[in-house]
Amino acid sequence: MGEVNLEDVTKRYEDVTAVDNMNLEIRDSEFVCLVGPSGCGKSTTMEMIAGLTIPTEGTISIGGHEVTNLPPKDRGVAMVFQNIALFPHMDVYDNISFGLRLRKYDKEEIDRRVERASDIVQLEGMLDRMPDEMSGGQRQRVAIARAIVRNPEVFLMDEPLANLDAKLRVHMRTELQRLHKELDTTIIYVTHDQAEAMTMSDRIAVIDSGQLQQIDPPLVCYNEPSNLFVAGFIGSPAMNFVDGEVTEGGFRSEKVKVDFDPADVGATAGDDVTLGIRPEDVYTLNDAGSLANPTKEIEAITDVLEPMGDEIFVYLLLSEDATVDLDEESRGGMTDQLLMSVDPDSDISEEQDVNVVLDRTKVHLFDTETGDAISHGLAATAPTGTDSGTAAESDD
Ligand code: ADP
C-alpha cells in the first residue's frame, strides 16, 4: 500500500535547516501536492521520501514499513524530476522499457505497458526517436512514461511539467489526474505553482521555511487558510490584507471599518489584527445588489485596470476623501489598497471615484503578530445594525 508518513523529520545542511520537524501523513492513493516558494524545502522533503537524502532526525515510512535509511530502489517509488537524464544512446522505447527489461518482464507485457504509457503522455509514433531528436518537453514525457510503466506504489514528481510549454502543461495536468484515477496510486507532487496544486490535488501541503503550514483539500486551503502565509500563497491574484485593530465595534483601520462583536470571533478590543479579503469578494455598490451581507462602504479611487477577458482586475486606492484630483505624490502616500475583480462588461474606468463593500461572510481575520487565523467569515449582519452597506457616514 502506498501510504507515506513523515514523523518529526528534520534535515539540516550545516547552518541551514531545509526541513524543520515535518509531520506529514499521506494516505494510500492520495494525490498530494507540496507547494511553497523556492527554497522552502519541497525538494528536500521529496528527496528524503525517495531515499536520495537521509534525514538528520525523524523517521519516514512507506506502506507501513520504515524506510528512513533504505536505498531508493527498495522503496517501491518511481521518481520524475524536472531535469532527468535519459540514456542518450537508446531510443524512446528502450528508455521507457529499460527498467522492465532489467527485471526480465516478458516482451508482450513490456510492449503493452510501453504502449499504454506512451499513449498517456502523447508519445505515439515517437518510440523509435533518439533523445537528441526530441524537444525538452518530449524528453520529459519519456521520463514520465518511464515511471508509469513501473506501476509503483508511490509516484514522486518534482516539478515534472516545469519545462513544458503552457498548453501542454495544462493538458498534462488533466492527464496526470486521469493517470491517478486509473492507477489508483499515491502521487506526491512538488510544485511552486499554486494553480497547478489547486487543480490536481486531493490535498495540498503548504510549506514555508521548512515547516508545514497546512495540509488540507484545495478549497479548504482557499476558504479557511490556517494563517497569513497560506492565505497569501493560495489564490491568484493574492488575497488583500489590511492591518488594523479590534475595537468594541469590530475591525478598524484608517480606511476600512467592519462591524462585528469581537466576542463572536474570539478577539478582544486592542488586538492587532489583519483583515483578509479576496479580490472576488470586493464589490462596487452597483454590483452589490445580489450581496446579502455587505460591510460598510469603503470610499476608493480606481487606479489601474487589468482586463483579463473573463474578469477585470481593478486596483483601488482607499481614501476617506477619495478624489480623482489627487496628485501623484498623495496617491503614493496612500497605504491601504485593495484589488477587486469585476465583471468583464463592467463600465468601470481608471481614476474614478467608487464606493466598494466587502462580503461579510468572506472576511478573514488573522492575528497580525503570529499570522494565525482568527476567523473565516463574519456573522451575516453587524451587531449594531450600522453595517448595512448604506451607512458610509456612520462612524464610531
Ligand atoms: P525548494 O525545493 O522548496 O526550492 P529545497 O528543498 O531545494 O527547496 O531547499 C531548501 C533549503 O535547503 C534551501 O535553503 C537550500 O539552499 C538548502 N539546501 C538544499 N539542498 C542543499 C544541499 N545539498 N546543501 C546545502 N543546502 C541545501
XYZ file of C-alpha atoms and ligand atoms in Angstrom:
423
model
C 0.000 0.000 0.000
C 1.190 3.487 -0.754
C 0.727 5.496 2.410
C 3.681 7.725 3.263
C 4.399 9.027 6.756
C 6.978 11.540 7.876
C 7.401 11.731 11.630
C 9.333 14.640 13.175
C 11.568 14.804 10.106
C 14.303 17.434 10.079
C 17.062 17.934 7.522
C 19.924 20.266 8.263
C 22.796 21.257 5.971
C 25.362 22.836 8.301
C 23.604 26.041 9.397
C 20.628 25.699 7.001
C 17.537 23.869 8.249
C 15.987 22.801 4.953
C 13.144 20.835 6.591
C 12.087 21.612 10.124
C 10.300 18.960 12.189
C 7.920 17.916 9.413
C 4.976 15.665 10.247
C 3.106 14.539 7.170
C 0.612 11.700 6.753
C -0.162 10.933 3.139
C -2.881 8.334 2.626
C -2.796 5.427 0.225
C -3.852 6.530 -3.296
C -3.860 10.192 -2.404
C -2.636 12.919 -4.794
C -0.819 15.391 -2.563
C 0.977 18.494 -3.814
C 3.787 20.012 -1.797
C 3.689 23.736 -2.531
C 5.627 26.719 -1.294
C 8.074 29.330 -2.512
C 11.500 28.492 -3.860
C 13.847 27.309 -1.105
C 11.077 26.327 1.356
C 12.175 22.678 1.498
C 9.878 20.949 -1.008
C 12.612 19.147 -2.954
C 14.470 18.150 0.187
C 11.267 16.598 1.563
C 10.804 14.720 -1.690
C 14.416 13.561 -1.805
C 14.082 12.149 1.701
C 10.940 10.227 0.703
C 12.758 8.976 -2.413
C 15.814 7.917 -0.427
C 18.219 10.282 -2.190
C 18.794 12.180 1.079
C 18.810 10.829 4.622
C 17.039 12.920 7.310
C 19.110 14.410 10.124
C 16.307 13.445 12.515
C 12.972 11.646 12.329
C 11.559 8.640 10.510
C 9.947 8.011 7.152
C 7.705 5.057 6.366
C 6.095 3.888 3.161
C 3.281 1.347 3.191
C 3.664 0.937 6.939
C 7.362 -0.022 6.729
C 10.107 2.242 7.930
C 12.370 3.194 5.032
C 14.374 6.065 6.565
C 17.719 4.533 5.632
C 16.734 2.276 2.725
C 18.137 2.927 -0.774
C 15.698 4.303 -3.389
C 15.329 1.004 -5.248
C 13.913 -0.732 -2.169
C 11.148 1.784 -1.501
C 8.557 0.991 -4.221
C 8.707 4.534 -5.518
C 9.187 5.914 -9.021
C 10.559 9.386 -9.495
C 10.123 12.021 -12.148
C 12.225 15.117 -11.720
C 12.383 18.337 -13.653
C 15.836 17.610 -15.055
C 16.034 13.933 -15.676
C 18.646 12.357 -17.892
C 17.567 9.844 -20.487
C 20.015 7.304 -21.889
C 21.285 9.205 -24.942
C 22.168 6.101 -26.953
C 18.735 4.480 -26.513
C 15.562 5.284 -28.415
C 12.321 6.187 -26.641
C 11.055 2.609 -26.489
C 14.285 1.400 -24.896
C 14.385 4.320 -22.470
C 10.819 3.712 -21.319
C 11.229 -0.051 -21.074
C 14.732 -0.079 -19.587
C 13.667 -0.913 -16.030
C 11.240 -3.593 -17.169
C 13.844 -5.274 -19.361
C 16.265 -5.232 -16.463
C 13.654 -7.010 -14.372
C 13.135 -9.551 -17.197
C 9.454 -8.828 -17.909
C 8.226 -10.726 -20.963
C 8.156 -8.881 -24.263
C 4.361 -8.818 -24.576
C 3.919 -7.256 -21.136
C 6.652 -4.701 -21.868
C 5.010 -3.765 -25.187
C 1.627 -3.422 -23.503
C 2.944 -1.157 -20.744
C 5.077 0.978 -23.073
C 2.177 1.430 -25.457
C -0.199 2.495 -22.695
C 2.318 4.839 -21.046
C 3.339 6.458 -24.320
C -0.326 6.848 -25.166
C -0.994 8.645 -21.863
C 1.851 11.131 -22.398
C 1.182 11.520 -26.143
C 4.332 9.936 -27.486
C 2.636 7.647 -30.001
C 4.685 7.381 -33.182
C 7.873 8.554 -31.475
C 9.028 5.311 -29.902
C 11.986 4.944 -32.282
C 13.224 8.521 -31.836
C 16.522 9.203 -30.085
C 16.551 11.693 -27.166
C 18.614 14.247 -29.114
C 15.890 14.312 -31.765
C 13.286 15.459 -29.242
C 12.366 18.714 -27.553
C 12.819 19.183 -23.806
C 9.101 18.705 -23.312
C 9.066 15.463 -25.257
C 12.034 14.136 -23.280
C 10.200 14.935 -20.068
C 7.211 12.971 -21.291
C 9.520 9.997 -21.874
C 10.649 10.326 -18.252
C 7.035 10.314 -17.042
C 6.268 7.282 -19.211
C 9.325 5.520 -17.779
C 7.882 5.998 -14.280
C 4.378 4.965 -15.349
C 5.460 1.560 -16.724
C 6.904 0.555 -13.366
C 3.467 0.627 -11.688
C 4.968 1.916 -8.442
C 3.044 2.218 -5.196
C 4.146 5.832 -4.915
C 4.965 8.331 -7.645
C 7.267 11.159 -6.666
C 7.155 14.059 -9.085
C 9.283 17.165 -8.627
C 8.108 19.980 -10.925
C 7.775 17.490 -13.812
C 5.873 19.927 -16.016
C 8.068 22.960 -15.404
C 9.847 22.687 -18.756
C 6.742 22.123 -20.845
C 5.001 24.881 -22.762
C 1.853 26.345 -21.204
C -0.630 24.471 -23.384
C 0.971 21.078 -22.888
C 1.302 21.747 -19.175
C -2.440 22.261 -18.835
C -3.052 19.131 -20.907
C -0.600 17.122 -18.792
C -2.333 18.230 -15.588
C -5.517 16.595 -16.811
C -3.571 13.547 -17.952
C -1.900 13.177 -14.579
C -5.278 13.360 -12.854
C -6.581 10.677 -15.199
C -3.463 8.612 -14.626
C -4.007 8.931 -10.896
C -7.597 7.779 -11.212
C -6.658 4.847 -13.442
C -3.694 3.620 -11.440
C -5.140 4.408 -8.018
C -1.595 5.150 -6.864
C -0.247 7.610 -4.332
C 1.233 10.657 -6.074
C 3.365 13.198 -4.248
C 3.956 16.168 -6.466
C 6.188 19.172 -5.853
C 5.344 22.494 -7.432
C 5.791 26.181 -6.687
C 2.714 26.837 -8.840
C -0.309 27.053 -6.580
C -2.685 26.888 -9.571
C -1.213 23.501 -10.513
C -1.671 22.342 -6.917
C -5.256 23.631 -6.734
C -6.340 21.814 -9.891
C -4.757 18.414 -9.302
C -4.533 17.629 -5.602
C -6.713 15.735 -3.209
C -4.848 17.701 -0.559
C -2.264 20.470 -0.670
C 0.617 20.601 1.797
C 1.723 24.231 2.061
C 5.314 24.624 3.229
C 7.198 27.740 4.306
C 10.743 27.900 5.694
C 10.927 24.123 6.019
C 7.754 23.973 8.092
C 4.375 22.531 7.166
C 1.796 25.315 7.368
C -1.356 23.432 6.407
C -2.381 20.196 4.729
C -5.963 20.200 3.508
C -8.097 19.844 0.363
C -7.541 22.758 -2.058
C -10.809 24.513 -1.280
C -10.216 24.277 2.462
C -6.796 25.919 1.994
C -8.513 28.549 -0.147
C -11.516 29.228 2.091
C -10.038 28.517 5.509
C -6.309 29.258 5.316
C -4.700 28.467 8.644
C -2.504 31.568 8.640
C -1.416 34.653 6.704
C 1.202 32.712 4.761
C -1.292 30.200 3.344
C -3.862 32.952 2.743
C -1.338 34.932 0.710
C 0.151 31.971 -1.140
C -3.009 30.140 -2.242
C -5.133 32.071 -4.739
C -4.179 34.214 -7.692
C -4.228 37.131 -7.548
C -3.478 37.027 -3.851
C -5.831 37.864 -1.001
C -5.901 41.537 0.061
C -4.606 42.266 3.554
C -5.388 45.343 5.626
C -3.698 45.836 9.002
C -5.811 47.265 11.777
C -7.090 46.879 15.290
C -10.050 45.290 17.014
C -12.304 47.753 18.850
C -15.536 47.108 20.757
C -17.247 47.780 17.415
C -15.203 45.461 15.226
C -12.278 45.962 12.807
C -10.815 49.424 12.342
C -8.020 50.611 10.084
C -7.606 54.119 8.811
C -9.773 53.424 5.789
C -11.641 50.193 6.448
C -14.291 49.633 9.125
C -16.084 46.352 9.532
C -18.503 45.964 12.429
C -18.770 42.773 14.457
C -18.884 41.689 18.052
C -15.265 40.812 18.997
C -16.541 38.028 21.267
C -18.155 36.335 18.242
C -14.761 35.811 16.615
C -12.785 35.171 19.786
C -10.969 38.536 19.625
C -10.523 41.246 22.215
C -10.565 45.014 21.813
C -6.990 46.227 21.371
C -5.800 43.163 19.416
C -3.723 43.903 16.329
C -5.395 42.045 13.511
C -5.060 41.785 9.756
C -8.215 41.661 7.692
C -8.090 39.445 4.609
C -10.474 39.646 1.663
C -10.124 38.019 -1.764
C -10.470 40.220 -4.883
C -13.684 38.426 -5.915
C -15.293 39.264 -2.549
C -14.934 43.037 -3.047
C -17.932 44.626 -4.833
C -18.735 48.050 -6.188
C -22.027 49.385 -4.831
C -23.529 48.902 -8.299
C -22.678 45.199 -8.251
C -23.521 44.650 -4.592
C -27.256 44.230 -5.227
C -27.036 40.466 -5.012
C -24.841 40.577 -1.936
C -26.844 39.576 1.132
C -24.309 40.654 3.729
C -22.238 43.669 2.710
C -19.978 45.625 5.019
C -19.980 49.380 5.340
C -18.987 51.284 2.269
C -15.328 51.940 1.691
C -14.518 55.011 -0.377
C -11.909 54.499 -3.040
C -10.488 55.656 -6.337
C -9.816 53.242 -9.140
C -6.178 53.191 -10.131
C -5.023 50.698 -12.759
C -7.376 48.278 -14.568
C -6.209 44.906 -15.865
C -8.715 43.339 -18.279
C -8.223 39.545 -18.201
C -11.011 38.614 -20.644
C -13.251 36.787 -18.199
C -12.853 39.431 -15.480
C -11.215 42.784 -14.873
C -8.801 43.328 -12.022
C -9.245 46.785 -10.543
C -6.593 48.275 -8.279
C -8.250 50.552 -5.739
C -6.653 53.290 -3.681
C -8.569 53.818 -0.467
C -9.331 57.198 0.945
C -11.986 58.779 3.087
C -11.585 61.890 0.957
C -11.222 59.976 -2.271
C -10.978 62.302 -5.214
C -9.665 61.755 -8.679
C -7.870 65.083 -8.456
C -5.240 63.714 -6.101
C -1.745 64.360 -7.360
C 0.732 61.512 -7.813
C 2.507 62.225 -4.563
C -0.659 61.951 -2.484
C -1.585 58.723 -4.197
C 1.764 57.208 -3.435
C 1.225 58.124 0.214
C -1.958 56.111 0.500
C -1.182 52.936 2.319
C -4.421 50.993 2.063
C -5.031 49.407 -1.286
C -7.447 46.759 -2.448
C -7.553 44.623 -5.542
C -11.075 43.962 -6.791
C -12.304 41.628 -9.505
C -15.290 42.814 -11.555
C -17.352 41.523 -14.468
C -15.745 41.967 -17.912
C -18.727 44.022 -19.126
C -18.450 46.461 -16.226
C -18.173 50.087 -17.354
C -15.649 50.883 -14.632
C -12.795 53.160 -15.707
C -9.481 54.363 -14.339
C -9.335 57.323 -11.947
C -12.969 57.023 -10.971
C -14.495 57.565 -7.515
C -16.016 54.293 -6.496
C -17.545 53.017 -3.273
C -16.994 49.361 -2.548
C -18.239 46.877 0.023
C -16.923 43.514 1.169
C -18.891 40.294 1.517
C -19.048 39.881 5.303
C -19.230 36.092 5.022
C -15.861 36.102 3.189
C -13.922 38.376 5.552
C -10.925 36.665 7.184
C -9.209 37.867 10.324
C -5.646 36.988 11.311
C -3.519 37.730 14.344
C -1.070 40.260 12.881
C 1.793 39.190 15.090
C 1.611 35.386 14.878
C -0.146 35.266 11.500
C -2.595 32.635 12.787
C -6.156 32.720 11.519
C -8.727 34.040 13.997
C -11.888 33.611 11.925
C -13.138 32.941 8.411
C -16.369 34.783 7.634
C -18.221 37.123 9.949
C -21.793 36.881 11.194
C -24.113 37.782 8.323
C -25.227 41.044 9.885
C -23.386 43.558 12.032
C -24.461 43.652 15.697
C -25.250 47.374 15.727
C -27.253 47.374 12.538
C -24.997 50.096 11.133
C -23.027 47.741 8.948
C -25.688 47.594 6.276
C -23.742 48.837 3.298
C -25.777 52.020 3.177
C -24.274 53.858 6.098
C -20.894 55.040 4.926
C -21.094 58.116 7.097
C -21.963 56.330 10.304
C -18.904 56.040 12.470
C -17.873 55.064 15.972
P 12.619 24.020 -2.695
O 12.549 22.688 -3.351
O 11.374 24.337 -1.915
O 13.004 25.121 -3.628
P 14.954 22.934 -1.346
O 14.418 21.743 -0.625
O 15.670 22.689 -2.625
O 13.769 23.994 -1.568
O 15.937 23.734 -0.393
C 15.594 24.099 0.933
C 16.788 24.813 1.575
O 17.843 23.895 1.780
C 17.351 25.922 0.731
O 17.765 26.961 1.583
C 18.533 25.275 0.041
O 19.518 26.238 -0.259
C 19.017 24.307 1.113
N 19.659 23.112 0.521
C 19.057 22.176 -0.255
N 19.945 21.202 -0.593
C 21.140 21.544 -0.041
C 22.437 20.950 -0.026
N 22.688 19.797 -0.658
N 23.415 21.592 0.676
C 23.158 22.739 1.344
N 21.954 23.341 1.364
C 20.954 22.767 0.696
